[in-house]
XYZ file of C-alpha atoms in Angstrom:
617
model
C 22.074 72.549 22.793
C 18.286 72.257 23.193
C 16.446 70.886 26.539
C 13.240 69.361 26.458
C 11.342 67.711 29.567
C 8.274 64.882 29.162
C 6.159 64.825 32.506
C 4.026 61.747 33.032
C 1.376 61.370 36.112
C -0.433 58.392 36.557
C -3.102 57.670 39.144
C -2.467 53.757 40.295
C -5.589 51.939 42.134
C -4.128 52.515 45.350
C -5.093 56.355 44.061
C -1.270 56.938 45.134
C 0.157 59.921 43.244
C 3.239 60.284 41.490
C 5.237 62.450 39.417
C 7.915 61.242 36.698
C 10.148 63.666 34.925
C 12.306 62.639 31.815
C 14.551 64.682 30.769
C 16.316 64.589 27.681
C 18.851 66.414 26.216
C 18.974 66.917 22.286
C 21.771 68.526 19.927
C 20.340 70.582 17.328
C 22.765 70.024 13.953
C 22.903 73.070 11.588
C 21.586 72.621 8.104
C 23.646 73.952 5.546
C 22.351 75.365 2.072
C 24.339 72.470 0.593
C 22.084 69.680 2.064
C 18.949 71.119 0.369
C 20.420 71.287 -3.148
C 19.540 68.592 -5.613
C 21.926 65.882 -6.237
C 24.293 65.736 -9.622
C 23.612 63.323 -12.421
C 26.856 61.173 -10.876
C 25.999 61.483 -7.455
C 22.376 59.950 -8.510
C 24.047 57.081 -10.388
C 26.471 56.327 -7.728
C 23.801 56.346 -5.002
C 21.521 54.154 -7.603
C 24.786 51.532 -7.723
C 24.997 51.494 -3.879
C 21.449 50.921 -3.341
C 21.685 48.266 -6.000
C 24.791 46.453 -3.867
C 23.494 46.882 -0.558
C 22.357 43.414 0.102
C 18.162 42.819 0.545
C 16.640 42.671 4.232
C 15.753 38.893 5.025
C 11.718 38.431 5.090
C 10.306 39.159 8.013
C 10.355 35.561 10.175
C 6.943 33.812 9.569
C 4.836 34.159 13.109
C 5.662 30.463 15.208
C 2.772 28.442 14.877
C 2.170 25.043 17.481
C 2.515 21.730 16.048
C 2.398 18.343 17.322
C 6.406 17.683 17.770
C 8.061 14.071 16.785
C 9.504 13.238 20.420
C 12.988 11.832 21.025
C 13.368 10.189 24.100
C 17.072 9.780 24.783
C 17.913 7.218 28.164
C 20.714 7.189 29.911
C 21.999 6.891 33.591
C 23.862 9.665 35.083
C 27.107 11.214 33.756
C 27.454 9.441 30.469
C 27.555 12.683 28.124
C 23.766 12.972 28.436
C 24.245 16.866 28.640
C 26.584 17.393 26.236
C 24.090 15.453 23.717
C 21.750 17.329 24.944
C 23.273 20.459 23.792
C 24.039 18.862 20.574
C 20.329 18.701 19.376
C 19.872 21.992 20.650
C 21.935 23.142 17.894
C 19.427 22.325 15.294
C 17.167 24.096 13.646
C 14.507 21.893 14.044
C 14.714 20.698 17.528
C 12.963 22.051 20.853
C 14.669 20.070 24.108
C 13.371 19.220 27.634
C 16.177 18.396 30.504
C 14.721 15.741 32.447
C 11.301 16.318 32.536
C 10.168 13.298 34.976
C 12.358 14.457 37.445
C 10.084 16.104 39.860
C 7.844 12.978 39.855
C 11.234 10.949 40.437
C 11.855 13.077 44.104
C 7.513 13.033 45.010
C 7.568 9.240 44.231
C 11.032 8.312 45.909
C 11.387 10.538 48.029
C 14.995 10.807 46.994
C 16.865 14.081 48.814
C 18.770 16.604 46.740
C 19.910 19.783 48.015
C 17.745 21.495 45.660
C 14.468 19.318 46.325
C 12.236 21.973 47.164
C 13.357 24.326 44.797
C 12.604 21.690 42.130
C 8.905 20.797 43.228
C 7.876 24.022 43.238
C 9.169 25.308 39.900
C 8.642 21.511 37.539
C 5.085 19.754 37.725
C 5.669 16.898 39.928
C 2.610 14.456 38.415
C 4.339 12.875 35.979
C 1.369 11.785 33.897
C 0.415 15.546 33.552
C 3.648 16.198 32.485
C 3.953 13.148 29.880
C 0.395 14.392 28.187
C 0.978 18.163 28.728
C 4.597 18.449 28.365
C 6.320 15.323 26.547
C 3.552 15.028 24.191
C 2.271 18.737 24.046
C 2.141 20.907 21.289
C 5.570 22.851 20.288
C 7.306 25.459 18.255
C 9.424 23.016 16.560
C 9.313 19.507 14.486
C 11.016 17.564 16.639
C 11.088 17.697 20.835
C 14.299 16.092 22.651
C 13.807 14.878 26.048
C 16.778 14.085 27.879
C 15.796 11.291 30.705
C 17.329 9.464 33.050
C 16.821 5.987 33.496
C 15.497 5.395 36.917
C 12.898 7.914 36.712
C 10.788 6.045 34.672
C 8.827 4.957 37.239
C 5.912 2.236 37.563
C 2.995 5.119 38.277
C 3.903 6.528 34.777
C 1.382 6.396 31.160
C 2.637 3.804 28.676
C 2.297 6.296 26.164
C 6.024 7.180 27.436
C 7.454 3.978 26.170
C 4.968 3.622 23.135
C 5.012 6.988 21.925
C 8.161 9.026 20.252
C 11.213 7.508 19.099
C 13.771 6.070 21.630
C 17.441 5.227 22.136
C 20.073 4.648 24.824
C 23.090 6.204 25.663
C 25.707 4.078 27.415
C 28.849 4.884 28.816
C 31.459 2.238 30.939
C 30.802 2.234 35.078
C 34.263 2.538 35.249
C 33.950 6.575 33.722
C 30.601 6.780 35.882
C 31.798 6.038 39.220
C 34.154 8.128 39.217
C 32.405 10.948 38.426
C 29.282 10.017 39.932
C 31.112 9.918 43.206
C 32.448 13.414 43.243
C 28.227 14.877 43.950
C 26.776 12.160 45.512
C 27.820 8.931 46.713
C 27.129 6.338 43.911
C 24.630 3.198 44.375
C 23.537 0.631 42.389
C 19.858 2.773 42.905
C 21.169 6.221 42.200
C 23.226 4.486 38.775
C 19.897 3.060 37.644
C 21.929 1.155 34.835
C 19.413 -2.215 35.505
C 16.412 0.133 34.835
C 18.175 1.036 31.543
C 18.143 -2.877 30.353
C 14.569 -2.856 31.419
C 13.778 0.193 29.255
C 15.540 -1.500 26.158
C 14.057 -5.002 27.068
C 10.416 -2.923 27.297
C 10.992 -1.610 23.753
C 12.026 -5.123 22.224
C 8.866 -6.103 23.556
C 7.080 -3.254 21.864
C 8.791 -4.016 18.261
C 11.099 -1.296 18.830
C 14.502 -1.952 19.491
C 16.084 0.974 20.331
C 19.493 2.199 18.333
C 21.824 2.073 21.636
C 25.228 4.683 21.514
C 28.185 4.482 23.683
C 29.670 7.485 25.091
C 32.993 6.360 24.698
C 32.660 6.256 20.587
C 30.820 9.992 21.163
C 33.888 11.296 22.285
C 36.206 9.718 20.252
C 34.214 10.328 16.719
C 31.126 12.897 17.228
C 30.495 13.310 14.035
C 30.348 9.531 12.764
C 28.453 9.063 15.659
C 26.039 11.412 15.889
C 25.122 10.958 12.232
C 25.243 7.540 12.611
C 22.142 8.075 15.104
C 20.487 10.724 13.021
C 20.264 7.766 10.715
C 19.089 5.207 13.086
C 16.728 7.656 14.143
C 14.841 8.656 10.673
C 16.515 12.359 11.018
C 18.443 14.409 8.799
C 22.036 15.287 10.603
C 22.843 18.745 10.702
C 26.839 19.476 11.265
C 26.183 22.356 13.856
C 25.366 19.703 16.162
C 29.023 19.262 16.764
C 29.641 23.041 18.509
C 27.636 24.545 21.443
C 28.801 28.299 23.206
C 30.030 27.849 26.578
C 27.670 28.287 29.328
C 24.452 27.807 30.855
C 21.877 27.044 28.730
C 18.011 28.656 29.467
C 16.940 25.154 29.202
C 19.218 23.592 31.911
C 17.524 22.208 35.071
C 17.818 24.317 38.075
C 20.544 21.520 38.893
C 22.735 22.543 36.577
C 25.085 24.441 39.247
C 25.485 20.678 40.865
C 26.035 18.543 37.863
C 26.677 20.972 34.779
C 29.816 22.518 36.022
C 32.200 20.774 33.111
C 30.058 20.565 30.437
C 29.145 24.318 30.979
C 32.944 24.783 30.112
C 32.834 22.762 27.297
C 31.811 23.832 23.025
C 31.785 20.296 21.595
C 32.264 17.047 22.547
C 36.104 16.786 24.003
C 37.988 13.705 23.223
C 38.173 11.069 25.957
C 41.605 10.891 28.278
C 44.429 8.733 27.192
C 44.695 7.440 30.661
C 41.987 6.971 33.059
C 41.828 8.386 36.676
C 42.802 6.317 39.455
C 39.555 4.101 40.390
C 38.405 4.784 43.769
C 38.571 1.118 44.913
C 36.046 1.501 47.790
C 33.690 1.331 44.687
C 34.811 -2.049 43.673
C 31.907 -3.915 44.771
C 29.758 -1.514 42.916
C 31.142 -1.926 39.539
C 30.982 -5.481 39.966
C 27.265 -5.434 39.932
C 26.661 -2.878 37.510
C 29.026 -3.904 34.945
C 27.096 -6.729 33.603
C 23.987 -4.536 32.592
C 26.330 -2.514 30.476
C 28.004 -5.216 28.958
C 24.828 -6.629 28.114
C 23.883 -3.104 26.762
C 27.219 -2.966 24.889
C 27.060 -5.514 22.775
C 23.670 -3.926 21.149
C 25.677 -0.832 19.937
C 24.164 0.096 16.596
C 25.485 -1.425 13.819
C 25.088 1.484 11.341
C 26.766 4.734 13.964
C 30.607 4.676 13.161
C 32.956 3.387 16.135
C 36.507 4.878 15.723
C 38.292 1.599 16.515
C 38.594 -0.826 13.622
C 36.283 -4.151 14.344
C 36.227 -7.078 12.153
C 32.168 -8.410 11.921
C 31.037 -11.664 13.490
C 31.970 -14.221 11.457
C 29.129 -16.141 10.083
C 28.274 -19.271 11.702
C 27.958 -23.062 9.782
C 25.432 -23.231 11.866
C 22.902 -20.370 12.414
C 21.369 -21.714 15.430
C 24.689 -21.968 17.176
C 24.248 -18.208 17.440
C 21.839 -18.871 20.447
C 23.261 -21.883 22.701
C 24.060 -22.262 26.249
C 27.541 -23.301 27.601
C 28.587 -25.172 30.671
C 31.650 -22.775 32.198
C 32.655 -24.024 36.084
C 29.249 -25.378 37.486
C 26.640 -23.236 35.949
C 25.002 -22.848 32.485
C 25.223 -19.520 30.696
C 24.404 -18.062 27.170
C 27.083 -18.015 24.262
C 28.326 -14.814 24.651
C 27.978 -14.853 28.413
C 30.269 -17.717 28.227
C 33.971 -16.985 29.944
C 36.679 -17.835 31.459
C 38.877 -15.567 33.637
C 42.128 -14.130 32.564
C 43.948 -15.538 35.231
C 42.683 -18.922 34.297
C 45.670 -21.752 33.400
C 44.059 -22.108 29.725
C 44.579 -18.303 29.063
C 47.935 -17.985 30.823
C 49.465 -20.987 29.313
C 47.547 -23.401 27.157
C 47.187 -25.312 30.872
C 43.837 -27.952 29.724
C 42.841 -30.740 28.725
C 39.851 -31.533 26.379
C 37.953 -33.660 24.679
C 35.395 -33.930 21.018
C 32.561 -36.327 21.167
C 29.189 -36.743 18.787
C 25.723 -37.106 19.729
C 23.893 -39.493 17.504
C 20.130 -40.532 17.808
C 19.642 -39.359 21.763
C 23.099 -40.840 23.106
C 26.820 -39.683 23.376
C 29.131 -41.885 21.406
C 31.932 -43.536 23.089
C 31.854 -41.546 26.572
C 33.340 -43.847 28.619
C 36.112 -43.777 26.368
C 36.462 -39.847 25.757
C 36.262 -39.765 29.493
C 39.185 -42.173 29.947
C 41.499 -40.438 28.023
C 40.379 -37.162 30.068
C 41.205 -38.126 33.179
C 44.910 -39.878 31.900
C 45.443 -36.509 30.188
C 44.327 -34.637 33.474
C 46.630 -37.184 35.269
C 49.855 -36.692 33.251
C 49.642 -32.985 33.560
C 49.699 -33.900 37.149
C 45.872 -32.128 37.735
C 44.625 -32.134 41.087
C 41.126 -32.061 42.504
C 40.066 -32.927 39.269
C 35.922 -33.284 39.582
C 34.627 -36.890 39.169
C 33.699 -38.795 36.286
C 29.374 -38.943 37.442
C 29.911 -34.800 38.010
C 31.022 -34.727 34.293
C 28.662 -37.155 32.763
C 26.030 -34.883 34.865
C 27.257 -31.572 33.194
C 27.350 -33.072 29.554
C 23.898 -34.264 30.305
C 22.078 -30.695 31.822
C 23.799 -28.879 28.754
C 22.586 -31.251 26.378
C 18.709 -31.220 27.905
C 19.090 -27.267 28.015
C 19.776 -27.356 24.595
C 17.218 -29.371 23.729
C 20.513 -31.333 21.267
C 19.990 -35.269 21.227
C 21.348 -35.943 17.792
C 23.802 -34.578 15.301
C 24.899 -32.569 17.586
C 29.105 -32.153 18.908
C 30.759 -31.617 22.420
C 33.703 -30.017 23.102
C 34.955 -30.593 26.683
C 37.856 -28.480 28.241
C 39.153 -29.242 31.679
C 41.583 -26.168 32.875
C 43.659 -26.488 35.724
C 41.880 -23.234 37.238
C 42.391 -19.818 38.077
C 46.181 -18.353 38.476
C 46.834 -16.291 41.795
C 49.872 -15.059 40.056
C 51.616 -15.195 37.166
C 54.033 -17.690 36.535
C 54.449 -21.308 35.317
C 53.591 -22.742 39.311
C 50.145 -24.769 39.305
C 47.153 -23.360 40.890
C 44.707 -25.486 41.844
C 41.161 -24.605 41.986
C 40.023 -26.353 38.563
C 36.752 -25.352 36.655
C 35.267 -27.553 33.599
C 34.005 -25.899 30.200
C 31.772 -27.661 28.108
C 30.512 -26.164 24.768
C 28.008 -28.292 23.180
C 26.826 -26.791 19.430
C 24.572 -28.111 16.015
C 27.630 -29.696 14.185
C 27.486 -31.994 11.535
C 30.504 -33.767 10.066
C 33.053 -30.711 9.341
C 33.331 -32.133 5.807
C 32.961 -33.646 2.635
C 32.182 -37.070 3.673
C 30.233 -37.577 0.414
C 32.901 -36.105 -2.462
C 36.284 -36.548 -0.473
C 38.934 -33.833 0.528
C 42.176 -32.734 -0.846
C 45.491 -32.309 1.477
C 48.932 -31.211 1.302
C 51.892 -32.126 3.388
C 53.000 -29.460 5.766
C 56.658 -28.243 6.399
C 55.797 -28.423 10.643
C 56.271 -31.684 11.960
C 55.039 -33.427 14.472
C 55.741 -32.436 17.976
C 58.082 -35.796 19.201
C 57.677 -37.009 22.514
C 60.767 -35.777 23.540
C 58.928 -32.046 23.702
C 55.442 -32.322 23.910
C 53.958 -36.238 24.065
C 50.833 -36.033 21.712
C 49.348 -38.386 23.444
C 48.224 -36.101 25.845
C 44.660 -34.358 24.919
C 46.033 -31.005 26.179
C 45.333 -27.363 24.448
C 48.674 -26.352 23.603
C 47.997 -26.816 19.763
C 50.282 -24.100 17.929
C 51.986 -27.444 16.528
C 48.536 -28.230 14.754
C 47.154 -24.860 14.092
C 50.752 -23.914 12.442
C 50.118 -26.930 9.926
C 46.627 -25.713 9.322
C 47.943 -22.770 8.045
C 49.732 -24.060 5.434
C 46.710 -26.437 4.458
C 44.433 -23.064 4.188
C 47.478 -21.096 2.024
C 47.171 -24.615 -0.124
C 43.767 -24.179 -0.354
C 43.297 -27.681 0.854
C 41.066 -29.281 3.875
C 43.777 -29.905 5.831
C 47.465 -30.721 6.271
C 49.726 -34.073 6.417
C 52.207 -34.188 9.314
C 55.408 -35.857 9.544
C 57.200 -36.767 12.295
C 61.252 -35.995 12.569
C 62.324 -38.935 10.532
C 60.065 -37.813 7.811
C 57.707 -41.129 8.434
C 53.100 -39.618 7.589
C 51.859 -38.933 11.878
C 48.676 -37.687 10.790
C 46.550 -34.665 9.790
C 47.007 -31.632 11.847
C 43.123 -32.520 13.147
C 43.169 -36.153 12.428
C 44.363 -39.715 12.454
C 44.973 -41.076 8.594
C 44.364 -44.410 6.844
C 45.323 -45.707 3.415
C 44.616 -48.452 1.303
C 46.962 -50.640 -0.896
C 45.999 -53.647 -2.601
C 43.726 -54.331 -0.652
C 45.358 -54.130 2.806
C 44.324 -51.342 5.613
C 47.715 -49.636 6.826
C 47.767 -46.808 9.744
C 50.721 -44.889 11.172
C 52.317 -46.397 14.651
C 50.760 -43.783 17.168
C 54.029 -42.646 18.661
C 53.878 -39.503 16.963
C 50.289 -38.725 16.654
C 47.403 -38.754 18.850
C 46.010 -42.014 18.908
C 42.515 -41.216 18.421
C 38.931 -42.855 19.714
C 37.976 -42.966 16.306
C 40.807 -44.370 14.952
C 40.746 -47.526 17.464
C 37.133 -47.938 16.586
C 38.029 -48.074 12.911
C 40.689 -50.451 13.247
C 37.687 -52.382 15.490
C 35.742 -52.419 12.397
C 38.609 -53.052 9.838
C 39.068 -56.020 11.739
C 35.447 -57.166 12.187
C 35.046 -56.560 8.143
C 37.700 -59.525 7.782
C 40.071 -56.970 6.109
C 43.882 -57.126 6.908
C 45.166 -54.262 9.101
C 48.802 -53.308 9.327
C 50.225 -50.597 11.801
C 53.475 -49.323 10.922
C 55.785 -46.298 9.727
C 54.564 -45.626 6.594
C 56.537 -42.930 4.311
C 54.916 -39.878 1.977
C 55.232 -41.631 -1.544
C 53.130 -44.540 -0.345
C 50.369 -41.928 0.496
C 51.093 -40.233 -3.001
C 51.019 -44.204 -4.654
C 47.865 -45.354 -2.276
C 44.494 -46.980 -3.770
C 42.552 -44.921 -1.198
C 43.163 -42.919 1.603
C 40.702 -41.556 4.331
C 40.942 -39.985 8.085
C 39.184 -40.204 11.081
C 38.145 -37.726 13.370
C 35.066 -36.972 16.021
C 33.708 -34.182 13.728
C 34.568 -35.509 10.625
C 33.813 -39.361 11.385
C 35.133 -41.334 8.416
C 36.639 -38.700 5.806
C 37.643 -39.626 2.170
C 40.617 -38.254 0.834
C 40.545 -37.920 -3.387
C 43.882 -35.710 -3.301
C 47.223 -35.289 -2.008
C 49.745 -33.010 -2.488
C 48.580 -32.781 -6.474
C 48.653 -36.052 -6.804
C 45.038 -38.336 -7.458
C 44.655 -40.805 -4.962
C 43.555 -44.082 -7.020
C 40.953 -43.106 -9.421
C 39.690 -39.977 -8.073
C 36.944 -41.489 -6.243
C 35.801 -43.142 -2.700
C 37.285 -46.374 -2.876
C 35.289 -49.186 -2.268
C 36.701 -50.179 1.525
C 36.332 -46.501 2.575
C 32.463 -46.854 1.513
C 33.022 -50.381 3.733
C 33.951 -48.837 6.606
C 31.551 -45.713 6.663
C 28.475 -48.013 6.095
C 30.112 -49.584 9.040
C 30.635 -47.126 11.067
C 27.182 -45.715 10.827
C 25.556 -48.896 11.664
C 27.280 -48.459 15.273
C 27.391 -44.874 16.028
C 22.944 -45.564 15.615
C 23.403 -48.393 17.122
C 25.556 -47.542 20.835
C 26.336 -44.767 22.887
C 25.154 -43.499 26.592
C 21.677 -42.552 26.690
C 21.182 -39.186 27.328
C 18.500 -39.016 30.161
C 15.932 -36.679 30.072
C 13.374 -35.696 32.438
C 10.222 -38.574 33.334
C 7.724 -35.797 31.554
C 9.527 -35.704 28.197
């Protein structure tokens, strides 16, 4: 065993002296005779073979170079996975990331305490501009630059070239996870949360062109992968599938708050699936999630279209009318936007079918037969024994706001629900605070009032008045709807009801006419609801010196009739070319349903209440 020793001296500027010894000690291997000998012709071929399998040494990695990085600024409020999808873009190959970089300018501007304040403003640039135009927007190692930010620390003093600059998106995640969680650091506020500041940062992009793609935390967990490629997408990125795994641990790019908040997702490789149950809610936090939740339901309902969401949805149904898409609604004494526009849970409509409503028209700046449609509210409201119903001049004043809101004063329909109001418990006892509901939408006539409509006679009769009297305007329509079905299955308009003694009611939606040599013939109304446009029809039957008989009338004279048409607010006057199969007269509008719609136009332009409108317009 040899010994060898390396002395070093070196002579610092404080001309201080010092020694160093090393000492190291090195075995000496014998070399045999054997070592030095040339190798055989095999042992050459075989080392040859081995030097031919022995895989080639990667390229030296090309030196880094600085580039101008595409940012991603991803916005979020606290504790909604922003960490965890964080670490998921570290993971690429292509991706540099920044953990809240405004933060330090969030404590110098607020003034906001955190138990590792000062630790944080001396080790992160607190000017935030600096730090947008030196930091966000500086050069990097990589093509693309993630910056994880939280929404309240965009702050007024800050560049615009945050917002206009870099690609965006939002990261959601319900108030009732946040709280929760929130609460076990610091005591949650509707401040600290900074959910409104997240609207405003969406709303800011709309206004800049830019809607941002917006995620929900809840669909992270549930499906990462659809998810996050779903948001590659959205973003103009390629996905990379080792965004799905992380190591456990800190991560060198971590905030130095990470021992506060990153406890969990240190624990964590990947995104964990969501509990089945929730933790108890810590009520005391009730009136908190009150106020925040509408920001994320607004939020919610801009979830991107294209990211995958792991529970089955069926797409909004298109709309006959496009511009009903945007409308306001009348719901208990306030006006509110379509999809704003609810009722609770508890409410006697949603409990039970416990309401009353009403269809009318608008036609040429005035609602057609109001008085009336109001009359038969109020008996309705009466015989389901309503109290503190609101009064008729509240009503009309409703109808009228919703209709000037809308800017609707012609072709346009009303639908007007009275509920008995809000449950305090379940169970078939009457509450009664009541609230009104009034949806007022672009409708024209719901159909072919030019061509005609087929029917078919349903097997679901009539409700008698021994069950449920049909004279009463109520909601409880599973009798009608039932009948409807069969019409759609039929492929027909709609569907012929009988009542128990197999005598025509009416349509599962309207009242019904026919035609037979000449005379006008209607069902008795004890079966069917007896309709405001059905008495105004036998009004103008009457006034067009045609004969009008009310009476039972059976199937086969429907089948046999000359013409046939029904009545309805949203269909008005309705020919019917078809029943059952069977050709009603010659296939065509009969001359006395032409009568009566020429008639019936002449006073819909011609009456109505006049919808007022304000002395400037």
């Amino acid at each position: 065993m040899g010994l060898s020793q390396v002395k070093v001296e070196a002579n610092p500027m404080n001309n201080r002296r010092f020694n160093l010894t090393l000492k190291k000690r090195v075995r000496v291997s014998p070399i045999t005779i054997d070592a030095i000998l040339p190798p055989s012709r095999a042992e050459q071929r075989e080392r040859e073979r081995a030097l031919r399998r022995r895989p080639m040494p990667p390229p030296p990695p090309e030196p880094e170079t600085e580039t101008e990085p595409v940012v991603i600024h991803a916005w979020s409020a606290p504790r909604s996975l922003s960490t965890s999808l964080m670490y998921s873009f570290a993971q690429r190959d292509d991706m540099e990331v920044l953990d809240e970089p405004l933060y330090a300018n969030f404590l110098r501007v607020t003034g906001v305490d955190r138990p590792y304040r000062e630790e944080l403003l001396s080790s992160m640039d607190p000017d935030g501009n600096k730090v947008i135009s030196e930091v966000i927007f500086g050069p990097g190692k990589r093509k693309y630059r993630y910056c994880k930010h939280i929404a309240k620390q965009r702050l007024p003093n800050l560049s615009s070239d945050l917002m206009k600059k870099g690609k965006h998106f939002i990261l959601i995640r319900n108030p009732l996870n946040i709280l929760p969680s929130f609460d076990k650091v610091v005591p949650p506020s509707f401040f600290e949360l900074g959910i409104a500041e997240l609207v405003s940062i969406y709303s800011a992009l709309c206004e800049l062109g830019s809607p941002p793609p917006v995620i929900d935390a809840d669909d992270l967990q549930q499906d990462p992968e659809a998810v996050l490629s779903g948001l590659c997408e959205d973003l103009g990125i390629p996905y990379q599938p080792q965004m799905l795994q992380w190591e456990a641990g800190p991560k060198d790019f971590d905030g130095i708050w990470a021992p506060w908040w990153y406890r969990s997702v240190h624990k964590s490789t990947g995104f964990s699936m969501p509990r089945r149950y929730p933790l108890t809610f810590p009520f005391a936090l009730y009136d908190l999630l009150e106020q925040i939740l509408p920001f994320y339901n607004m939020l919610k309902r801009h979830v991107s279209k294209t990211i995958g969401s792991p529970q089955p949805t069926l797409p909004d149904p298109p709309l006959p009318v496009p511009e009903n898409k945007k409308i306001l609604v009348w719901v208990g004494d306030e006006l509110l936007p379509r999809d704003s526009a609810k009722v609770s849970v508890f409410d006697s409509v949603v409990q039970g079918g416990d309401a009353v409503w009403e269809g009318l028209r608008i036609y040429d700046g005035k609602v057609f037969k109001l008085d009336e449609h109001l009359d038969r509210l109020f008996d309705s409201a009466k015989a389901m024994a309503f109290s503190n119903v609101p009064s008729r001049d509240w009503i009309k004043d409703a109808i009228f706001r919703t209709l000037n809101a809308n800017g609707m004063f012609n072709n346009a329909h009303i639908r007007l629900t009275l509920t008995r109001g809000k449950k305090v418990t379940s169970g078939m006892s009457p509450a009664f605070n009541l609230y009104g509901c009034t949806l007022i939408e672009w409708k024209p006539p719901v159909y072919d009032n030019s061509h005609g409509i087929k029917l078919v006679t349903a097997t679901t009769r009539r409700n008698s008045p021994n069950s449920i009297d049909s004279k009463i305007h109520h909601n409880n329509l599973i009798n009608n709807i039932l009948a409807k079905i069969e019409g759609n299955l039929a492929q027909a308009e709609d569907a012929i009801m009988l009542d128990k003694d197999g005598f025509v009611s009416e349509t599962n939606a309207t009242n019904i006419f026919m035609v037979k040599k000449g005379i006008v013939l209607t069902p008795h109304a004890e079966y069917c609801l007896p309709g405001i446009t059905r008495a105004t029809v036998m009004d103008l039957v009457v006034k067009e010196s045609l004969v009008l008989h009310e009476r039972r009338i059976s199937l086969s004279e429907f089948h046999a009739a000359d013409e046939v048409w029904t009545t309805g607010t949203m269909g008005e006057i309705t020919p019917v070319v078809m029943i059952d199969g069977r050709e009603i007269g010659d296939g065509k509008i009969g001359l006395i349903t032409r009568q009566i719609q020429n008639a019936y136009k002449v006073i819909t332009a011609g009456s109505g209440v006049t919808i007022p409108r304000n002395a400037d317009e």
